[in-house]
Short mmCIF file of C-alpha atoms and ligand atoms in Angstrom, two decimals:
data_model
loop_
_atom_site.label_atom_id
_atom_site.label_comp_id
_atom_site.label_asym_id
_atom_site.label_seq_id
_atom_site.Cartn_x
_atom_site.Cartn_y
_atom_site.Cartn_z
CA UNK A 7 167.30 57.97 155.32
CA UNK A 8 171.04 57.30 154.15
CA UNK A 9 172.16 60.75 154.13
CA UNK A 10 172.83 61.39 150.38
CA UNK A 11 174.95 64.77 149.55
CA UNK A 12 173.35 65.87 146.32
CA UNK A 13 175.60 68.93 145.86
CA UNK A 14 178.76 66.60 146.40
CA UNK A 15 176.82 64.47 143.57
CA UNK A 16 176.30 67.37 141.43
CA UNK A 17 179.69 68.72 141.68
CA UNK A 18 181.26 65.72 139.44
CA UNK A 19 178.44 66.37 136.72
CA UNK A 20 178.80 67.95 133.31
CA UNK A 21 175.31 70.06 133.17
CA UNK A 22 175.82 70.09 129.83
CA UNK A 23 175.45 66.91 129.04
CA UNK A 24 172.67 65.60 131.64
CA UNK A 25 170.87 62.27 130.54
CA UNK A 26 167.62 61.50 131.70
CA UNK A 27 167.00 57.84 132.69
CA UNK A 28 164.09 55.77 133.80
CA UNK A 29 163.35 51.98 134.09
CA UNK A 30 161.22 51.30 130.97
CA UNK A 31 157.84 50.71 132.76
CA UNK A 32 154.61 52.51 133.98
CA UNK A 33 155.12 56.61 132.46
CA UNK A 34 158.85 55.98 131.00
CA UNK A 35 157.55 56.58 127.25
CA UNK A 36 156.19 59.82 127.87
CA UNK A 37 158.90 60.58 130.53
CA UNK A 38 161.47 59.91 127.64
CA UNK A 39 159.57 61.76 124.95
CA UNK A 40 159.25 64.89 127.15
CA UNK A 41 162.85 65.04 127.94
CA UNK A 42 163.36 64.63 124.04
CA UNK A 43 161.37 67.68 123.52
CA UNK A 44 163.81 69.14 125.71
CA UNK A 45 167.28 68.39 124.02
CA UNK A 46 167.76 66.19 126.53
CA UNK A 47 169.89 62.66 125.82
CA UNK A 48 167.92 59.74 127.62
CA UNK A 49 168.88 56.57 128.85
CA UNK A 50 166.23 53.68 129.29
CA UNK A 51 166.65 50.85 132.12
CA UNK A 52 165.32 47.51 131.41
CA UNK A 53 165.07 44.78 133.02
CA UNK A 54 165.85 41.68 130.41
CA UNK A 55 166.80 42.47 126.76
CA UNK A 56 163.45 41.06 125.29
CA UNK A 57 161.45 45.06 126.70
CA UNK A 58 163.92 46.90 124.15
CA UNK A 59 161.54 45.26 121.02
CA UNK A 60 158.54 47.29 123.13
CA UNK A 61 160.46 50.87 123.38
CA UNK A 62 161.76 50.35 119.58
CA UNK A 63 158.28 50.26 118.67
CA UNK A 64 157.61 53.83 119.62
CA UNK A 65 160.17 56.16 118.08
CA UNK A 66 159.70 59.01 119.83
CA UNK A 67 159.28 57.75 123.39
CA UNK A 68 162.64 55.04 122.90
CA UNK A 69 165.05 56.50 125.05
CA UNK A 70 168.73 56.88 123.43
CA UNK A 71 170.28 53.97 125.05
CA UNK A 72 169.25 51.33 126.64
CA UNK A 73 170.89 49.75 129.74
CA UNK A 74 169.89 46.35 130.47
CA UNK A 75 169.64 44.22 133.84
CA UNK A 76 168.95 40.99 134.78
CA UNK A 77 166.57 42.48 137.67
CA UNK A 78 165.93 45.49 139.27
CA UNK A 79 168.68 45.16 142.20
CA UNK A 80 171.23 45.47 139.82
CA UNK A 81 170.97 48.84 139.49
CA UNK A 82 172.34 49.09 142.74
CA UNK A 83 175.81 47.97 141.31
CA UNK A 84 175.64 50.17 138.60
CA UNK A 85 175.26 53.95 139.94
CA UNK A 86 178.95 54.93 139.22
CA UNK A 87 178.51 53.93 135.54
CA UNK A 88 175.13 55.70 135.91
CA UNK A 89 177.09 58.78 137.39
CA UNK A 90 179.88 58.83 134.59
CA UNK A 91 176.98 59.62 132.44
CA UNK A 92 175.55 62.27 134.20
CA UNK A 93 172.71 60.87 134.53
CA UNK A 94 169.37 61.93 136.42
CA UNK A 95 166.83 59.88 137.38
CA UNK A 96 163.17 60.67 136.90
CA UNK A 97 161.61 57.78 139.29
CA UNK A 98 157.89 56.19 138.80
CA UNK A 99 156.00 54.18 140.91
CA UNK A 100 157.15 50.64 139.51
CA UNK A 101 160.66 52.54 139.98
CA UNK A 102 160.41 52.88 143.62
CA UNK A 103 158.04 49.91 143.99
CA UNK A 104 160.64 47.04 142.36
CA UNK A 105 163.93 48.72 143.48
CA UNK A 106 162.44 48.57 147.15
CA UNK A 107 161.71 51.56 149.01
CA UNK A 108 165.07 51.29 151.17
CA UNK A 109 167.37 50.95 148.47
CA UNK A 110 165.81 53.76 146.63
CA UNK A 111 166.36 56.06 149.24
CA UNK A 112 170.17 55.15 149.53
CA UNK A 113 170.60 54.69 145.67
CA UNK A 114 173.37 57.13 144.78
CA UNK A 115 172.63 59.22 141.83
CA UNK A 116 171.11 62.52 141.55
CA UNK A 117 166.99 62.15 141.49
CA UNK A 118 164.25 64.26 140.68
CA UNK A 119 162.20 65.21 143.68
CA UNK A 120 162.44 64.85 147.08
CA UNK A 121 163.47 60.96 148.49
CA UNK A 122 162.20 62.16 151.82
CA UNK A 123 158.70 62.36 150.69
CA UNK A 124 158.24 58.59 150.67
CA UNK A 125 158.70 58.53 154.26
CA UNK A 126 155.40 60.03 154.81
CA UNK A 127 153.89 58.81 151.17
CA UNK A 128 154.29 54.88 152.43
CA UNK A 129 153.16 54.87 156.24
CA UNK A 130 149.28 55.56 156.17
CA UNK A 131 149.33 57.30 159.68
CA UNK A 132 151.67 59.76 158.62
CA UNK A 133 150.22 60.29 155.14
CA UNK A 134 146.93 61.07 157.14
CA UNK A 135 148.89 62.85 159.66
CA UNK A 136 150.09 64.79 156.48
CA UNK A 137 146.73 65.36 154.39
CA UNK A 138 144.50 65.98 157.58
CA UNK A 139 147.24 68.39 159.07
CA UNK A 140 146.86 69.99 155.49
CA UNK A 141 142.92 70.73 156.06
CA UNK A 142 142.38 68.03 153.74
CA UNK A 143 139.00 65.58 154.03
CA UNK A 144 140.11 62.02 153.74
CA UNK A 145 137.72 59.38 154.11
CA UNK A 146 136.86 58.37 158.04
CA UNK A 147 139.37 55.17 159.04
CA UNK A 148 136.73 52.88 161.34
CA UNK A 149 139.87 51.70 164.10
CA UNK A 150 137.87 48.16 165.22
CA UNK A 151 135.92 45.85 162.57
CA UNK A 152 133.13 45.40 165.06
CA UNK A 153 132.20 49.22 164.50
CA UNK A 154 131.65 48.67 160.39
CA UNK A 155 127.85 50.74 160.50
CA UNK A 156 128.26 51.41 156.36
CA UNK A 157 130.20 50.41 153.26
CA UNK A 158 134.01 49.98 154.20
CA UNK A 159 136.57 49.44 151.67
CA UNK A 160 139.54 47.32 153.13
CA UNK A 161 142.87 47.91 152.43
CA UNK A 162 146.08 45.32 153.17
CA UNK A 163 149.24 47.24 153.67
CA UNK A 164 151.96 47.69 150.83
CA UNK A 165 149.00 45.93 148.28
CA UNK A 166 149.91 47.46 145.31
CA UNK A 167 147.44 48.68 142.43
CA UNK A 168 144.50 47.89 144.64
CA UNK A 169 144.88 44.33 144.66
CA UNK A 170 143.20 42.52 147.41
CA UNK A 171 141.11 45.46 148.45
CA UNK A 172 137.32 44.43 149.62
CA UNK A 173 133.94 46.22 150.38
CA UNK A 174 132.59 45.61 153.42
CA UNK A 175 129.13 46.51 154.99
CA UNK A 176 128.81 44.71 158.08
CA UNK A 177 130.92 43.02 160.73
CA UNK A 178 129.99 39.32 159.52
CA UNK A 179 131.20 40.30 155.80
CA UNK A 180 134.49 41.66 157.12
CA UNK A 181 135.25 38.81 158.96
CA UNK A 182 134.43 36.40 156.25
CA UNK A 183 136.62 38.12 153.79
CA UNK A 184 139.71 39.20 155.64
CA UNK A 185 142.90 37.29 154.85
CA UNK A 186 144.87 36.48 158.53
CA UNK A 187 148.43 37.49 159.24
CA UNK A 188 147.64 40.35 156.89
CA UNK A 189 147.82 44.55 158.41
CA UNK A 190 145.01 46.53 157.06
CA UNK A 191 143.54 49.56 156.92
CA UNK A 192 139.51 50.11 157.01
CA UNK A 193 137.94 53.17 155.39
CA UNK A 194 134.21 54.47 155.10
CA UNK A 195 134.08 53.72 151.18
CA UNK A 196 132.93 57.04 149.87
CA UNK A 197 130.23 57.51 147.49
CA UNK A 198 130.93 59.62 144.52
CA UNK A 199 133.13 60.32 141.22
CA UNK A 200 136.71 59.37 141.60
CA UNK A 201 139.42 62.23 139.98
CA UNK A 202 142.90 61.99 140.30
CA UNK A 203 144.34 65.31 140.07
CA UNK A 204 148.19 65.82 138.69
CA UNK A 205 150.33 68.76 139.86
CA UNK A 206 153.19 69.58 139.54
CA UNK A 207 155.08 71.76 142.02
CA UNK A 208 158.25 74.52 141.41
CA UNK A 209 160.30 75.48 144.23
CA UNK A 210 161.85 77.74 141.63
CA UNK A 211 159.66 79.15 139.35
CA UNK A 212 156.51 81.74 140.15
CA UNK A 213 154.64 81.25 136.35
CA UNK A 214 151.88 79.35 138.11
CA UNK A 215 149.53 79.60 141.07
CA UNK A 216 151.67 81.14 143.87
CA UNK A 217 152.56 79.27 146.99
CA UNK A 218 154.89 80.84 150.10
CA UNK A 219 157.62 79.02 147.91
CA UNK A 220 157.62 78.76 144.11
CA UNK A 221 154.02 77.81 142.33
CA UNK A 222 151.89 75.02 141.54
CA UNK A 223 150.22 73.86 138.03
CA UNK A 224 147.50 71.51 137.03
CA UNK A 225 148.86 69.82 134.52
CA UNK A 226 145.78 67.21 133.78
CA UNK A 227 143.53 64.38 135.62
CA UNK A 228 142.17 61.09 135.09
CA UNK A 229 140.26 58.13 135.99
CA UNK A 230 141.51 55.04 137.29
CA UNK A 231 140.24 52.37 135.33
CA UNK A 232 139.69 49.04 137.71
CA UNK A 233 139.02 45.86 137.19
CA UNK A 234 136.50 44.05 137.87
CA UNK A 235 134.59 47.10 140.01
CA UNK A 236 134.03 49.60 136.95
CA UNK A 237 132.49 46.93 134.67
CA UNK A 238 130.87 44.40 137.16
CA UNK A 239 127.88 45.97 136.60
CA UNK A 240 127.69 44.35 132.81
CA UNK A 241 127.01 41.18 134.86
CA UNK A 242 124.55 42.20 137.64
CA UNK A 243 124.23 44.34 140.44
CA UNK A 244 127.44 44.04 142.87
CA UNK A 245 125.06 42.81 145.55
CA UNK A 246 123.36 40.25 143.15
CA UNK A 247 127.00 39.08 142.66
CA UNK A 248 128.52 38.95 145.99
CA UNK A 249 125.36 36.59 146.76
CA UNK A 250 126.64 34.40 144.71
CA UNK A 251 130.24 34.33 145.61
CA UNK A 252 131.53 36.99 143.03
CA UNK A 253 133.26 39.64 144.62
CA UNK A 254 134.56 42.95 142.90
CA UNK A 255 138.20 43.53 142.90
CA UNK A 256 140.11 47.05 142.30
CA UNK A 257 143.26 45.90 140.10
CA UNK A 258 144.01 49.01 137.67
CA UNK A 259 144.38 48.10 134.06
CA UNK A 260 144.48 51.54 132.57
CA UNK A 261 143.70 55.70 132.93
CA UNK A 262 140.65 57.33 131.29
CA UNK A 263 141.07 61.52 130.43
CA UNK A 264 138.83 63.18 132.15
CA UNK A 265 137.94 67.15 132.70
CA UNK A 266 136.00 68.30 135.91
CA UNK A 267 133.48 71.07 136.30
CA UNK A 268 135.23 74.43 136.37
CA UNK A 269 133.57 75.73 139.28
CA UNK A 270 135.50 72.81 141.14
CA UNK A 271 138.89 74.60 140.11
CA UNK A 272 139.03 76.71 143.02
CA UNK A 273 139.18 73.89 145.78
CA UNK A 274 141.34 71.92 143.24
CA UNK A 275 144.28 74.56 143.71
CA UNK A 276 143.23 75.26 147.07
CA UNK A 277 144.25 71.40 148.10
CA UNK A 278 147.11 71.29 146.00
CA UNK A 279 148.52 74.64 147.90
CA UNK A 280 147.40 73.34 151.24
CA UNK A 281 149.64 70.04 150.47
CA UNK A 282 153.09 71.92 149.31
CA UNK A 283 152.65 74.38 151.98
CA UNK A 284 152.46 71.54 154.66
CA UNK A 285 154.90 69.13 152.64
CA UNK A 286 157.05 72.30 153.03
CA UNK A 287 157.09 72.29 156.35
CA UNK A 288 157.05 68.77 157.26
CA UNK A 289 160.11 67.29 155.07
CA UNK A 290 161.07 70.42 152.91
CA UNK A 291 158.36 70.33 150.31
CA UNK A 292 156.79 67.50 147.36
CA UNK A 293 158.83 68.77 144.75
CA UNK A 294 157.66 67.81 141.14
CA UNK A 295 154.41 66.12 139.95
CA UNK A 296 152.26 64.40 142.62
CA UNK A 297 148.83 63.57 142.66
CA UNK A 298 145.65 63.42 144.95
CA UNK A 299 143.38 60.81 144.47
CA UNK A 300 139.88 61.95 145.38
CA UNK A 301 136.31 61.26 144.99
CA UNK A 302 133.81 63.71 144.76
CA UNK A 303 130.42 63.39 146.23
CA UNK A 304 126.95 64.54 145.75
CA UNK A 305 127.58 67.66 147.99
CA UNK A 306 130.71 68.56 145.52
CA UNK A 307 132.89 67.64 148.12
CA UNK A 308 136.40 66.46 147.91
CA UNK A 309 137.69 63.45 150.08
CA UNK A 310 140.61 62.58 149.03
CA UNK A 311 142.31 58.69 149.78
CA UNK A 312 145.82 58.77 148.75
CA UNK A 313 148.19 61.01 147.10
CA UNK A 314 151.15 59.74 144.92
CA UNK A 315 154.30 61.59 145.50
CA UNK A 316 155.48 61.62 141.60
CA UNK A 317 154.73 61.05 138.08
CA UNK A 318 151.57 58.95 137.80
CA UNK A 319 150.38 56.61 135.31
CA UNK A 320 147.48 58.58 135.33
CA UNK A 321 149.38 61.25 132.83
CA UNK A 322 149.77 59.06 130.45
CA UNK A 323 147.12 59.56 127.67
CA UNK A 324 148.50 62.86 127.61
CA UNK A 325 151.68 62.41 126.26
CA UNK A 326 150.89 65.97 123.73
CA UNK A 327 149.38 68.07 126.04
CA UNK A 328 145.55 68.06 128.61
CA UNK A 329 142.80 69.96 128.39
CA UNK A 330 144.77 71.88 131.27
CA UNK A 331 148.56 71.78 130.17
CA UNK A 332 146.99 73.79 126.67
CA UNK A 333 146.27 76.60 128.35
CA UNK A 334 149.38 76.64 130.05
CA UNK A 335 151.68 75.91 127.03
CA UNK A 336 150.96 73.81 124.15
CA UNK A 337 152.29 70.03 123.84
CA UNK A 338 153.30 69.50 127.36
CA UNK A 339 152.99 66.15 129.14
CA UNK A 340 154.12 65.85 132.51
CA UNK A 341 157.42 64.02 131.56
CA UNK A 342 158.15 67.25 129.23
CA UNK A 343 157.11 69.75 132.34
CA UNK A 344 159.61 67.59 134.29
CA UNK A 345 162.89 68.20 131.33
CA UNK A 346 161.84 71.83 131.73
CA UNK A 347 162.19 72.18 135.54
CA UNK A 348 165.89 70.27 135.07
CA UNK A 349 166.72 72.91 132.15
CA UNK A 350 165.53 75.53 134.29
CA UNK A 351 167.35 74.37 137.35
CA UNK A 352 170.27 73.79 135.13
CA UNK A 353 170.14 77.84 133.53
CA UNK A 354 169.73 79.40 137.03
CA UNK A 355 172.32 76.98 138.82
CA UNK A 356 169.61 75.56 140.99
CA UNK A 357 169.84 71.90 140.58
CA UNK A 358 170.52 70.57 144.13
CA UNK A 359 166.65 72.45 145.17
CA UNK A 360 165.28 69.83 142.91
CA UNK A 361 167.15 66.89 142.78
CA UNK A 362 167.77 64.53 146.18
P1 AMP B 28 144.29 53.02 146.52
O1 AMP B 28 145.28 51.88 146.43
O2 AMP B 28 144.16 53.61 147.90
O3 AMP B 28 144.58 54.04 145.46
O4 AMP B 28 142.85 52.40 146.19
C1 AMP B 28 142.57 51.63 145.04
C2 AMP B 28 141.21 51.96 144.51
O5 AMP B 28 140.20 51.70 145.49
C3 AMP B 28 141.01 53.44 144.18
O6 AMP B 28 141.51 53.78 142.92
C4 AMP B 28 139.52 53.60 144.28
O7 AMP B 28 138.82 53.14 143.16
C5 AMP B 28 139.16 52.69 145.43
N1 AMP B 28 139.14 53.39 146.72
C6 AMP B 28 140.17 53.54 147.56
N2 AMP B 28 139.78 54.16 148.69
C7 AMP B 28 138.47 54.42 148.56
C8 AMP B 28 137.47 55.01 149.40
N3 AMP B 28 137.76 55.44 150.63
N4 AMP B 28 136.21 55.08 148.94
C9 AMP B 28 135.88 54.61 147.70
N5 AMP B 28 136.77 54.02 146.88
C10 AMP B 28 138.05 53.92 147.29
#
């Protein structure tokens, strides 16, 4: 990783006068209406001036200003016009994912969280090295196709939103589906409810569920909603379907609010904790929002597949506030939580703990 020098960064800055920017895309409304509830100024990138019409539409999620680009790599020219601003970045995953995960770890402005995370978010053995060294339950990885005994979910490397993902429950299937020239990953697919949890993590403050460093929240959850596996069914039985040719895909088109069971709450923090405290001493610590993606089974255990390193799309429909974020404080998305920990950070002088 390019070795950025955040304080050197900082050091230029007028704290007083931070703007928060985005790309318009994926949580950027809610990310801009949070840091409005936070007297924050906020400056929206888009790529092409036809998106503006989209962000005008919503009044309270349009950011300030607009900066427009012909495509995402021109950002890269533009971070010392970004810097005379003051501006932070508050990244997403269509951030990282269309800026490239190189140049986003080089790109030269302050940025909430820490860039070092993706290191271990985007290479699947060290996620697993990550999550497993955490004492989390992911689901098993079957190393050879030949050994497929049960349902197997097959994923292609860098796919993004689930797209080209297949079930599997035998050898022959595998090997009729798989695409060549493609790396993969093969996991038992696990039977159960799918929740994907959103935290959010403080290095710096102590108001929520202690950690050997700062405190975690639950800020809210969803679930995914993926097309065509969650409404196949409508049609006929997935194996009635794949008979005939028709095979379910896992493309997400949207989030669904979602509570769990309260006696669940315990493990919930418990896995959240176990992450940080291992994130902590692996890169320096997940600072920010982040979310495991789990299923529950029928034993009311947690496997969990993949965890996101920042804001999710998932925390979207809750752009005023969860079920969860109520009882915390009233009218807090995840983008607001986020304008907090910078106004916080900015009020005890603590910005370079969570900004890379
Ligand atoms: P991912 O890109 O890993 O988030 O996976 C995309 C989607 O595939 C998830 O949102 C789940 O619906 C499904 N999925 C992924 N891994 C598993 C698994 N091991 N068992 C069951 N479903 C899974």
């Amino acid at each position: 990783m390019a070795d950025i020098n955040i304080k050197d960064m900082l050091a230029k800055y007028d704290k007083n006068n931070l703007t928060i920017c985005t790309v318009c895309s994926h949580s950027s409304l809610q990310i801009f209406n949070g840091a409005r509830k936070e007297g924050f100024k906020t400056l929206g990138i888009v790529v092409g001036e036809n998106r503006k019409k989209v962000y005008q539409a919503f009044p309270l999620g349009c950011p300030d200003e607009f900066l427009v680009v012909k495509d995402y790599k021109e950002i890269l020219k533009k971070t010392k016009e970004l810097r005379e601003k003051n501006v932070i970045i508050v990244p997403h995953g269509s951030f990282v994912e269309y800026l490239g995960p190189k140049n986003f770890l080089k790109l030269e402005i302050p940025t909430f969280g820490n860039r070092k995370v993706l290191l271990w978010e985007s290479d699947r053995d060290k996620e697993r090295e990550w999550l497993e060294g955490a004492g989390l339950t992911m689901p098993q990885e079957v190393k050879d196709p030949h050994f497929i005994e049960k349902p197997v979910i097959v994923k292609y490397h860098g796919a993004k939103g689930g797209r080209g993902f297949f079930i599997a429950k035998t050898y022959e299937e595998f090997k009729k589906r798989i695409k060549p020239n493609r790396s993969y990953t093969i996991q038992e697919f696990v039977m159960g409810t799918r929740y994907y949890l959103h935290y959010f993590y403080s290095p710096i403050q102590r108001k929520g569920y202690k950690v050997s460093k700062g405190s975690i929240q639950l800020l809210s959850m969803d679930r995914r909603d993926e097309t065509t596996i969650d409404e196949v069914q409508r049609l006929g039985s997935i194996a009635e379907l794949e008979e005939i040719g028709i095979h379910p895909t896992f493309v997400v088109t949207g989030n669904i609010p979602i509570v769990m069971r309260e006696s669940l709450l315990p493990k919930v923090f418990d896995m959240g904790a176990s992450v940080v405290e291992k994130s902590l001493k692996l890169f320096g610590g997940i600072i920010g929002s982040f979310c495991l993606e789990t299923v529950v089974t029928d034993n009311l255990e947690f496997k969990v597949f993949e965890i996101s390193a920042r804001i999710v799309a998932g925390t979207n429909p809750y752009v005023s506030g969860s079920p969860y974020s109520d009882l915390i404080q009233t009218d807090m998305s995840t983008g607001r939580r986020i304008a907090q920990e910078i106004k916080y950070a900015i009020k005890d002088n603590k910005l370079d703990k969570i900004l890379s």
